[in-house]
Tab-separated table of C-alpha atoms and ligand atoms in Angstrom:
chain	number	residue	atom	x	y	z
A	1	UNK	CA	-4.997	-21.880	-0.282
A	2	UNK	CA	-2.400	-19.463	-1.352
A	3	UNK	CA	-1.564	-16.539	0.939
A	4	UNK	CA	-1.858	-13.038	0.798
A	5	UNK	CA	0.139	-10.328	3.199
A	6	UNK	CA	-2.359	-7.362	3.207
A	7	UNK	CA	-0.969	-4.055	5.079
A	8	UNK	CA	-1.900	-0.882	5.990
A	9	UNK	CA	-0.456	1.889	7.949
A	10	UNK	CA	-1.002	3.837	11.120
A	11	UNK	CA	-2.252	7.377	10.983
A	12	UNK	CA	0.055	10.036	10.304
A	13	UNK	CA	1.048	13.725	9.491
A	14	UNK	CA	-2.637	15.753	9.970
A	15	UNK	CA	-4.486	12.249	9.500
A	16	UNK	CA	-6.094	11.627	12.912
A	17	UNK	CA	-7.567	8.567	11.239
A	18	UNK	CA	-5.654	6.150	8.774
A	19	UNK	CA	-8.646	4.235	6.459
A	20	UNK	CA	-6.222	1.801	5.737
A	21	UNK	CA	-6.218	0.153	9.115
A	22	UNK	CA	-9.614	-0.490	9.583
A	23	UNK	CA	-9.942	-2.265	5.594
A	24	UNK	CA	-6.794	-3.960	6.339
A	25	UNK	CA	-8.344	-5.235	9.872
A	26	UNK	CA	-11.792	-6.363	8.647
A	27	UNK	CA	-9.963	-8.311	5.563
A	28	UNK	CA	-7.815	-9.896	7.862
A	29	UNK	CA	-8.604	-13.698	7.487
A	30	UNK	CA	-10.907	-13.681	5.064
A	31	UNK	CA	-10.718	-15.273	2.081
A	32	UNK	CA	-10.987	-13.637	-1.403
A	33	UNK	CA	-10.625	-15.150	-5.015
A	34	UNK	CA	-7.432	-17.676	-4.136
A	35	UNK	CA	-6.263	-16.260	-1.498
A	36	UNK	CA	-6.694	-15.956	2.089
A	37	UNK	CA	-5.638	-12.658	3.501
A	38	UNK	CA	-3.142	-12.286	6.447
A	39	UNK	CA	-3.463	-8.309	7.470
A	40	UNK	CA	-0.787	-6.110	9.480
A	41	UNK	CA	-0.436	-2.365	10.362
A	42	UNK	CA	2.760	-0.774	10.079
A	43	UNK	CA	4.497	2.050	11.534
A	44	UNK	CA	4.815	5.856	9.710
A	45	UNK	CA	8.699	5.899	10.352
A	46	UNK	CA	11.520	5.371	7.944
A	47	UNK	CA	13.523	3.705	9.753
A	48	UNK	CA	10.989	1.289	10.887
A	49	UNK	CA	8.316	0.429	8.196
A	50	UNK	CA	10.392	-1.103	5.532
A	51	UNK	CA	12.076	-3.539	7.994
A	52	UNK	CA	8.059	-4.168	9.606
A	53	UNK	CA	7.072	-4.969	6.145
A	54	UNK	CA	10.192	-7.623	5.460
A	55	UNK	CA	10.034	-9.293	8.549
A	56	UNK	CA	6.158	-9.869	8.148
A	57	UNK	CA	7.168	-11.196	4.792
A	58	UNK	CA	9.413	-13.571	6.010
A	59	UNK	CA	7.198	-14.815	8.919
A	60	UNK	CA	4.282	-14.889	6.637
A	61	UNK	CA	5.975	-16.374	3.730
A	62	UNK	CA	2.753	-15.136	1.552
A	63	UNK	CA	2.460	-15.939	-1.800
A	64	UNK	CA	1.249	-11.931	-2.806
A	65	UNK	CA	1.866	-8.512	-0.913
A	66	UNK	CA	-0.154	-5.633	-1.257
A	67	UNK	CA	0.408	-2.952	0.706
A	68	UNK	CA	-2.238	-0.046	0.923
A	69	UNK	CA	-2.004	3.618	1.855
A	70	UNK	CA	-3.832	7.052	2.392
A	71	UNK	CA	-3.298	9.546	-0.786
A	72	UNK	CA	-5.396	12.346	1.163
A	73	UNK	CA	-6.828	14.462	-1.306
A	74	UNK	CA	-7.193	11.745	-4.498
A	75	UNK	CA	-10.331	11.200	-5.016
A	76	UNK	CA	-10.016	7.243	-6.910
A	77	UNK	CA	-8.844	4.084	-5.872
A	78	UNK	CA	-4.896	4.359	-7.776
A	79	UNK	CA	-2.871	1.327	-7.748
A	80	UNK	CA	0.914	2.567	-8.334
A	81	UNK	CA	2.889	1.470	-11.200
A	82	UNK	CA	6.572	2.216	-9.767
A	83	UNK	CA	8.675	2.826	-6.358
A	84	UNK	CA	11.857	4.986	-6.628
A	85	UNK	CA	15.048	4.172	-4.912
A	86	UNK	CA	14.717	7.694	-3.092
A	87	UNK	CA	13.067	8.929	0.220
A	88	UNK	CA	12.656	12.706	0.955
A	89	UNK	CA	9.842	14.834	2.249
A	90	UNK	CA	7.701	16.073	4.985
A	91	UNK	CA	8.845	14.136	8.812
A	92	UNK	CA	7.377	10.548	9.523
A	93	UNK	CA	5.977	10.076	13.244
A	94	UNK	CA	8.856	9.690	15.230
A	95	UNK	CA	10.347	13.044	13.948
A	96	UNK	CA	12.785	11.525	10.835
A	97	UNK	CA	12.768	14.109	7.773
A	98	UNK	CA	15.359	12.339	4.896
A	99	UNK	CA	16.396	14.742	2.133
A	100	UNK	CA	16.953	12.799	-1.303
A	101	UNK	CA	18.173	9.314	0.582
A	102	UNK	CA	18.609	6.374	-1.360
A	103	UNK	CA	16.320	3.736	0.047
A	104	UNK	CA	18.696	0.426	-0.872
A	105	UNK	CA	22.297	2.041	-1.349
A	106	UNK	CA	24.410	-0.413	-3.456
A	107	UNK	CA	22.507	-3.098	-5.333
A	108	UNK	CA	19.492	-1.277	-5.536
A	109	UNK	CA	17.688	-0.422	-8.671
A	110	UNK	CA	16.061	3.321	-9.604
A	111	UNK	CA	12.628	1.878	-9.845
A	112	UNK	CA	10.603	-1.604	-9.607
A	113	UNK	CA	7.527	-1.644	-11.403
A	114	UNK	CA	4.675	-2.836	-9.370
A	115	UNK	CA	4.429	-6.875	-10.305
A	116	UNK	CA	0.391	-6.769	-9.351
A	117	UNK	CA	-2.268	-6.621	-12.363
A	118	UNK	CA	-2.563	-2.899	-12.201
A	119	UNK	CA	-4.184	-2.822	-15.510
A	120	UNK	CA	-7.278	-5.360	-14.682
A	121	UNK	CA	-7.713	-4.052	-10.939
A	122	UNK	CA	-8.615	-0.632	-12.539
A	123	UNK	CA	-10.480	-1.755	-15.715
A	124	UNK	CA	-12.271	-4.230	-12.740
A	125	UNK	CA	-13.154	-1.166	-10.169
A	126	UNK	CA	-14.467	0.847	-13.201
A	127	UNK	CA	-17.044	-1.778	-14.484
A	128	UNK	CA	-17.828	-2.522	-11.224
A	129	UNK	CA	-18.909	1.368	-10.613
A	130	UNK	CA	-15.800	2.616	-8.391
A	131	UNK	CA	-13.708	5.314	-9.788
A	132	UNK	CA	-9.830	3.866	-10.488
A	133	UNK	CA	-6.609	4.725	-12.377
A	134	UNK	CA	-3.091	3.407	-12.498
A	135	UNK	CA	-0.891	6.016	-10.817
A	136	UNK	CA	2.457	6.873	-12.076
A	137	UNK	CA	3.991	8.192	-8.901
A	138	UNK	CA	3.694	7.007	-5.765
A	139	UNK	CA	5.767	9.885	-3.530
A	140	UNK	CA	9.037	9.859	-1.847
A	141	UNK	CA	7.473	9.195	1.465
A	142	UNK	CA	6.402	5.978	3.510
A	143	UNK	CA	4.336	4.314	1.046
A	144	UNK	CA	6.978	4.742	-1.798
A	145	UNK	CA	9.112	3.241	0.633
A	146	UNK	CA	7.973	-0.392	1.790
A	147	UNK	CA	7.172	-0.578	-2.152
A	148	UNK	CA	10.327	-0.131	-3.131
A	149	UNK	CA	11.059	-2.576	-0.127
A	150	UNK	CA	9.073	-5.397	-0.252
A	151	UNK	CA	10.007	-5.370	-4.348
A	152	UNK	CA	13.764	-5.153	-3.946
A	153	UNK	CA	13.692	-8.115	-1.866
A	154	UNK	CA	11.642	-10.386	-3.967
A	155	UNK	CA	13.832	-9.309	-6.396
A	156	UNK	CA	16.927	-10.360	-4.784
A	157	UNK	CA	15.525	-13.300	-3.410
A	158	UNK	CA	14.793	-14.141	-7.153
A	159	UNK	CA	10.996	-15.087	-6.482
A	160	UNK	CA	8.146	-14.507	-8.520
A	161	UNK	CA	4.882	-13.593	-6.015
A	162	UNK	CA	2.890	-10.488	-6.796
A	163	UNK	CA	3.663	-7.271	-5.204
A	164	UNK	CA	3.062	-3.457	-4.588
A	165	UNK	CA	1.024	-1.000	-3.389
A	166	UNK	CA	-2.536	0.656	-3.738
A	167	UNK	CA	-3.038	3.830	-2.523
A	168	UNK	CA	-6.587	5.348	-1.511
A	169	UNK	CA	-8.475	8.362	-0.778
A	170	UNK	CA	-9.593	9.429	2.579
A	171	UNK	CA	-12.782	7.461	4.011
A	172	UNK	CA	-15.887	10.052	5.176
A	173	UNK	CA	-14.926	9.126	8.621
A	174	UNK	CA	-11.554	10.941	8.176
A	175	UNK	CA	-12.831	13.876	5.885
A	176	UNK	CA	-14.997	14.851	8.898
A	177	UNK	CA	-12.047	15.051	11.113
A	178	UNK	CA	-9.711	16.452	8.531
A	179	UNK	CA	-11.910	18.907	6.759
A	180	UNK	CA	-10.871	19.524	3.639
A	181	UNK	CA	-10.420	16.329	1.543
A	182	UNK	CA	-12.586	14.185	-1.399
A	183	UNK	CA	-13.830	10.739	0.647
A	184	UNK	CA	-15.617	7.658	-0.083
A	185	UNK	CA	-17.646	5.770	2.316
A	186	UNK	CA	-15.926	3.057	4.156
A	187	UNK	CA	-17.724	0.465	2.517
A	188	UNK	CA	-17.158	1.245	-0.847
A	189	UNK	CA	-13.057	1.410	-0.230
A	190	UNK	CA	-13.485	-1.816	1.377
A	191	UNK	CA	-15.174	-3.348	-1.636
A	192	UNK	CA	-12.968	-1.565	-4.609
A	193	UNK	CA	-10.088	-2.961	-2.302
A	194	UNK	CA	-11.597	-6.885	-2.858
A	195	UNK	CA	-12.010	-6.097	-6.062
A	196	UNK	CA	-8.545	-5.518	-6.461
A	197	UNK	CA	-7.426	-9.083	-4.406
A	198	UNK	CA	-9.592	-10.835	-6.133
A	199	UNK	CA	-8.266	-9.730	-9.658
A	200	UNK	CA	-4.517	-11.857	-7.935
A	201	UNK	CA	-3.830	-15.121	-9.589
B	1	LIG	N1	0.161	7.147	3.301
B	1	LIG	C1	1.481	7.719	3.291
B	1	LIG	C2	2.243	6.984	4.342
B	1	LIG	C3	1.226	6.301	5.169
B	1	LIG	C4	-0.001	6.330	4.366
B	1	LIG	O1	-1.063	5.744	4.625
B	1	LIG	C5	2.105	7.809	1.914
B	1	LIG	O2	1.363	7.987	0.942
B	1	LIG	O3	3.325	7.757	1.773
């Protein structure tokens, strides 16, 4: 059975709770479509989470990477269609604030387009009742980041496997903490997220 490296990240920023973690826990080991799914956690630090992400890679040796993250405030399941070669914005956990750094300095490219079926996942979610489209930006901070990661290095390593990233809004259990941000129920990200595996071939 063909392997698939699921992540999610720690909380972060005004986030006391990270939804992420808890779908990328319960998925752990289980087996959707043609894969089975091997789930980690990563940090909220730039100089930390793309490094996490490769060396999971490289123990894992996965045939697909999907890496999910909190977009508090959206309101649909948005799989991202690009990661720029830039980080910049508001301070990661351990304190780091970049201003307009280049994430791979000399053989990296602008952008990678996400290599996972973007297209079906949403057209999938919709007909199966869960609100979904592609997104055409996913930020300058952490999650732009390990997607831009975990693509340059397929690319360089000249491999084929499906990767990028899936960002999601904030579960109820976080809205209640937070206060003012759209949600949808635990189990509902949890199934739009299989959906999504499940549309991997
Ligand atoms: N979302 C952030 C980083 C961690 C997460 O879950 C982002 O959108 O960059």
């Amino acid at each position: 059975m063909k392997k698939l490296l699921l992540t999610g990240f720690r909380p972060f920023l005004d986030y006391p709770v990270n939804p992420t973690m808890r779908i990328v826990e319960e998925l752990d080991g289980q087996e959707l479509g043609e894969y089975k799914v091997v789930g980690r956690i990563l940090s909220v630090d730039f100089r930390k989470s793309g490094q996490e992400l490769l060396e999971h890679y490289e123990n894992v040796k996965p045939d697909a990477v999907i890496s999910l993250g909190l977009a508090g405030g959206r309101y649909k399941i948005t799989p991202e269609r690009i990661a720029i070669n830039c980080s910049d914005g508001e301070p990661d956990n351990e304190g780091n604030r970049p201003t307009d750094e280049r994430i791979a300095d000399k053989d990296g490219a602008d952008g990678y387009f996400s290599t996972l079926p973007i297209r079906q996942m949403v057209e999938k979610l919709i007909e199966n009742g869960y609100p979904s489209e592609i997104s055409n930006t996913a930020g300058t901070y952490l999650c732009n980041n390990v997607m831009y990661s975990m693509l340059h290095r397929i690319k360089q390593d000249g491999t084929e496997i499906p990767s990028g990233f899936i960002h999601i809004p904030a579960s109820h259990e976080l809205a209640i903490q937070h206060g003012k941000i759209p949600s949808w129920s635990h189990r509902d990200l949890l199934e739009g997220i299989k959906t999504c595996i499940e549309q991997l071939s």
